[in-house]
Amino acid sequence: PSWPELKGVLLGCLDAITSATTDPRQREKLTASCSTIRAEQDLWQAFSHLKEALGRAEFAAGIRRAVGRSVQAAIPSAYEKLWGMGISGILTLNVDNFAKRSFSTVHGGKTVVEFDGLFIQERVLKNSSHFIGNLHGNLEDDRSWVFTKTDLKKLLRNPRYKLFVQTILSARTVLFVGITVDDVAVLRHFEF
């Protein structure tokens, strides 16, 4: 799902919890949270509220249910076309595994170094001919996810992440697909 769609899925989880709540005070609190989240235009903030209202376990479960379908879904052809162009890597903001699955389809038994944004190591670009950067994490490890304001701040404060992105932007040719250079996830890396 897109971010707005995922917000809707998680709001559905929160609505279900609210409906099942028998304590009137708790129900009132959850109803107010739902209203606040629905009105929130900043998706980083909306996801922050959702994680707080749902709790980490239910927040993660809701995302896994929504995104988990991608594990069996057909790989979008754009991924295979990108790998077929001879690119060295893909940096994705998605938590699905399409980049990895498509690499295997195109490159068979070749090795790809895969990493998550929060856990990046400096050696990624030095030691590999192919890489996949799951900049906002991977579906299997909710500790790697970047969905909330707090997660984003943690990622952007990571000196290894900042160095990696600066290196990519200055030393590699970058093709943006499905995102524009003025997107909030990209623009801050061009600000000096």
Tab-separated table of C-alpha atoms in Angstrom:
chain	number	residue	atom	x	y	z
A	1	PRO	CA	0.000	0.000	0.000
A	2	SER	CA	0.963	3.647	-0.386
A	3	TRP	CA	1.654	5.618	2.778
A	4	PRO	CA	-1.854	7.110	2.885
A	5	GLU	CA	-3.324	3.636	2.318
A	6	LEU	CA	-1.146	2.185	5.072
A	7	LYS	CA	-2.296	4.966	7.378
A	8	GLY	CA	-5.874	3.884	6.585
A	9	VAL	CA	-5.087	0.238	7.332
A	10	LEU	CA	-3.564	1.135	10.694
A	11	LEU	CA	-6.499	3.429	11.470
A	12	GLY	CA	-8.745	0.424	10.786
A	13	CYS	CA	-6.759	-1.539	13.396
A	14	LEU	CA	-7.189	1.318	15.860
A	15	ASP	CA	-10.914	1.570	15.069
A	16	ALA	CA	-11.281	-2.169	15.793
A	17	ILE	CA	-9.497	-1.805	19.131
A	18	THR	CA	-11.650	1.223	19.965
A	19	SER	CA	-14.857	-0.678	19.168
A	20	ALA	CA	-13.779	-3.608	21.324
A	21	THR	CA	-12.881	-1.406	24.303
A	22	THR	CA	-15.400	-1.619	27.128
A	23	ASP	CA	-13.897	1.057	29.390
A	24	PRO	CA	-15.692	4.346	28.487
A	25	ARG	CA	-12.678	6.542	29.336
A	26	GLN	CA	-10.334	4.415	27.278
A	27	ARG	CA	-12.819	4.354	24.384
A	28	GLU	CA	-13.110	8.156	24.523
A	29	LYS	CA	-9.319	8.499	24.511
A	30	LEU	CA	-8.965	6.125	21.550
A	31	THR	CA	-11.775	7.869	19.643
A	32	ALA	CA	-9.992	11.196	20.125
A	33	SER	CA	-6.735	9.624	18.905
A	34	CYS	CA	-8.486	8.301	15.800
A	35	SER	CA	-9.868	11.769	15.021
A	36	THR	CA	-6.477	13.414	15.502
A	37	ILE	CA	-4.734	10.854	13.303
A	38	ARG	CA	-7.358	11.085	10.530
A	39	ALA	CA	-6.919	14.869	10.414
A	40	GLU	CA	-3.105	14.748	10.514
A	41	GLN	CA	-1.660	15.633	7.100
A	42	ASP	CA	1.981	15.003	8.080
A	43	LEU	CA	2.312	11.250	7.591
A	44	TRP	CA	5.430	11.052	9.789
A	45	GLN	CA	3.407	12.554	12.630
A	46	ALA	CA	0.354	10.398	11.852
A	47	PHE	CA	2.461	7.240	12.051
A	48	SER	CA	4.007	8.490	15.303
A	49	HIS	CA	0.506	8.844	16.771
A	50	LEU	CA	-0.526	5.450	15.386
A	51	LYS	CA	2.467	3.707	16.927
A	52	GLU	CA	1.745	5.324	20.283
A	53	ALA	CA	-1.990	4.565	20.179
A	54	LEU	CA	-1.635	0.982	18.908
A	55	GLY	CA	1.501	0.060	20.820
A	56	ARG	CA	4.621	-1.292	19.140
A	57	ALA	CA	3.378	-4.884	18.758
A	58	GLU	CA	0.024	-4.052	17.138
A	59	PHE	CA	1.613	-1.297	15.017
A	60	ALA	CA	4.160	-3.808	13.674
A	61	ALA	CA	1.512	-6.498	13.183
A	62	GLY	CA	-0.699	-4.110	11.212
A	63	ILE	CA	2.152	-3.104	8.920
A	64	ARG	CA	3.203	-6.720	8.427
A	65	ARG	CA	-0.362	-7.701	7.500
A	66	ALA	CA	-0.623	-4.858	4.993
A	67	VAL	CA	2.840	-5.094	3.438
A	68	GLY	CA	3.328	-8.841	3.933
A	69	ARG	CA	1.290	-9.603	0.833
A	70	SER	CA	4.242	-8.316	-1.202
A	71	VAL	CA	6.228	-11.433	-0.269
A	72	GLN	CA	4.096	-13.499	-2.645
A	73	ALA	CA	3.062	-10.738	-5.051
A	74	ALA	CA	4.403	-10.499	-8.572
A	75	ILE	CA	7.531	-8.361	-8.757
A	76	PRO	CA	6.807	-5.044	-10.463
A	77	SER	CA	8.570	-5.120	-13.834
A	78	ALA	CA	10.286	-1.776	-13.155
A	79	TYR	CA	12.644	-3.462	-10.661
A	80	GLU	CA	13.793	-6.062	-13.171
A	81	LYS	CA	14.190	-3.377	-15.834
A	82	LEU	CA	16.367	-1.332	-13.489
A	83	TRP	CA	18.649	-4.267	-12.671
A	84	GLY	CA	18.756	-5.082	-16.381
A	85	MET	CA	20.205	-1.606	-17.056
A	86	GLY	CA	23.401	-2.621	-15.267
A	87	ILE	CA	22.914	-0.456	-12.196
A	88	SER	CA	25.065	-1.146	-9.153
A	89	GLY	CA	22.384	-0.659	-6.548
A	90	ILE	CA	18.910	0.294	-5.489
A	91	LEU	CA	18.075	2.523	-2.570
A	92	THR	CA	14.461	1.945	-1.653
A	93	LEU	CA	12.180	3.697	0.795
A	94	ASN	CA	9.850	0.683	0.784
A	95	VAL	CA	9.999	-2.089	3.386
A	96	ASP	CA	8.951	-4.802	0.919
A	97	ASN	CA	11.501	-7.165	-0.603
A	98	PHE	CA	10.904	-6.431	-4.286
A	99	ALA	CA	14.432	-5.078	-4.871
A	100	LYS	CA	16.039	-8.243	-3.499
A	101	ARG	CA	13.667	-10.639	-5.237
A	102	SER	CA	14.143	-8.852	-8.556
A	103	PHE	CA	17.939	-8.912	-8.198
A	104	SER	CA	17.819	-12.693	-7.833
A	105	THR	CA	15.573	-12.964	-10.875
A	106	VAL	CA	17.865	-10.870	-13.083
A	107	HIS	CA	21.296	-11.830	-11.716
A	108	GLY	CA	20.776	-15.430	-10.645
A	109	GLY	CA	23.560	-16.559	-8.320
A	110	LYS	CA	25.397	-13.231	-8.046
A	111	THR	CA	25.889	-11.696	-4.628
A	112	VAL	CA	24.138	-8.559	-3.479
A	113	VAL	CA	24.902	-6.711	-0.244
A	114	GLU	CA	21.690	-5.726	1.483
A	115	PHE	CA	21.492	-3.296	4.391
A	116	ASP	CA	18.974	-1.238	6.316
A	117	GLY	CA	19.342	2.528	6.674
A	118	LEU	CA	19.650	2.495	10.453
A	119	PHE	CA	22.339	-0.190	10.389
A	120	ILE	CA	24.447	0.892	7.425
A	121	GLN	CA	28.168	0.181	7.442
A	122	GLU	CA	30.819	2.281	5.674
A	123	ARG	CA	32.161	-0.670	3.704
A	124	VAL	CA	28.976	-1.197	1.643
A	125	LEU	CA	30.190	0.725	-1.398
A	126	LYS	CA	33.782	-0.524	-1.154
A	127	ASN	CA	33.095	-4.239	-0.877
A	128	SER	CA	30.307	-4.898	-3.305
A	129	SER	CA	29.488	-4.584	-6.925
A	130	HIS	CA	25.738	-4.721	-6.185
A	131	PHE	CA	23.841	-3.390	-3.207
A	132	ILE	CA	20.314	-2.832	-1.940
A	133	GLY	CA	19.730	-0.155	0.647
A	134	ASN	CA	16.443	-0.560	2.480
A	135	LEU	CA	16.662	3.017	3.734
A	136	HIS	CA	13.432	2.790	5.725
A	137	GLY	CA	14.010	-0.781	6.872
A	138	ASN	CA	12.850	-4.226	5.884
A	139	LEU	CA	9.611	-6.014	6.590
A	140	GLU	CA	11.198	-8.761	8.694
A	141	ASP	CA	12.791	-6.449	11.308
A	142	ASP	CA	10.548	-3.774	12.793
A	143	ARG	CA	13.581	-2.336	14.645
A	144	SER	CA	14.862	-1.235	11.220
A	145	TRP	CA	11.677	0.608	10.233
A	146	VAL	CA	11.542	4.347	9.643
A	147	PHE	CA	7.870	5.332	9.798
A	148	THR	CA	7.683	7.872	12.636
A	149	LYS	CA	9.195	11.303	13.317
A	150	THR	CA	11.409	9.742	15.977
A	151	ASP	CA	12.610	7.037	13.570
A	152	LEU	CA	13.376	9.646	10.926
A	153	LYS	CA	15.326	11.846	13.337
A	154	LYS	CA	17.352	8.826	14.454
A	155	LEU	CA	18.146	7.920	10.849
A	156	LEU	CA	19.113	11.461	9.856
A	157	ARG	CA	21.369	11.844	12.901
A	158	ASN	CA	23.263	8.660	12.038
A	159	PRO	CA	26.675	9.833	10.752
A	160	ARG	CA	27.213	6.621	8.768
A	161	TYR	CA	23.879	7.117	6.987
A	162	LYS	CA	24.652	10.762	6.223
A	163	LEU	CA	28.085	9.866	4.852
A	164	PHE	CA	26.635	7.062	2.741
A	165	VAL	CA	23.974	9.299	1.180
A	166	GLN	CA	26.503	12.096	0.566
A	167	THR	CA	28.845	9.589	-1.095
A	168	ILE	CA	26.075	8.196	-3.290
A	169	LEU	CA	24.947	11.661	-4.360
A	170	SER	CA	28.460	12.882	-5.126
A	171	ALA	CA	30.111	9.753	-6.548
A	172	ARG	CA	27.325	7.918	-8.359
A	173	THR	CA	24.774	8.676	-11.011
A	174	VAL	CA	21.389	8.668	-9.292
A	175	LEU	CA	18.134	7.893	-11.074
A	176	PHE	CA	15.018	8.747	-9.072
A	177	VAL	CA	12.091	6.415	-9.732
A	178	GLY	CA	8.723	6.925	-8.062
A	179	ILE	CA	10.060	9.891	-6.108
A	180	THR	CA	11.198	13.376	-7.047
A	181	VAL	CA	14.275	15.227	-5.906
A	182	ASP	CA	12.075	17.705	-3.996
A	183	ASP	CA	10.441	14.947	-1.924
A	184	VAL	CA	11.039	15.466	1.804
A	185	ALA	CA	12.886	12.117	1.982
A	186	VAL	CA	15.417	13.351	-0.590
A	187	LEU	CA	15.494	17.150	-0.474
A	188	ARG	CA	17.257	17.461	2.894
A	189	HIS	CA	20.286	15.662	1.461
A	190	PHE	CA	20.725	18.442	-1.096
A	191	GLU	CA	20.502	21.258	1.474
A	192	PHE	CA	23.821	22.765	2.463
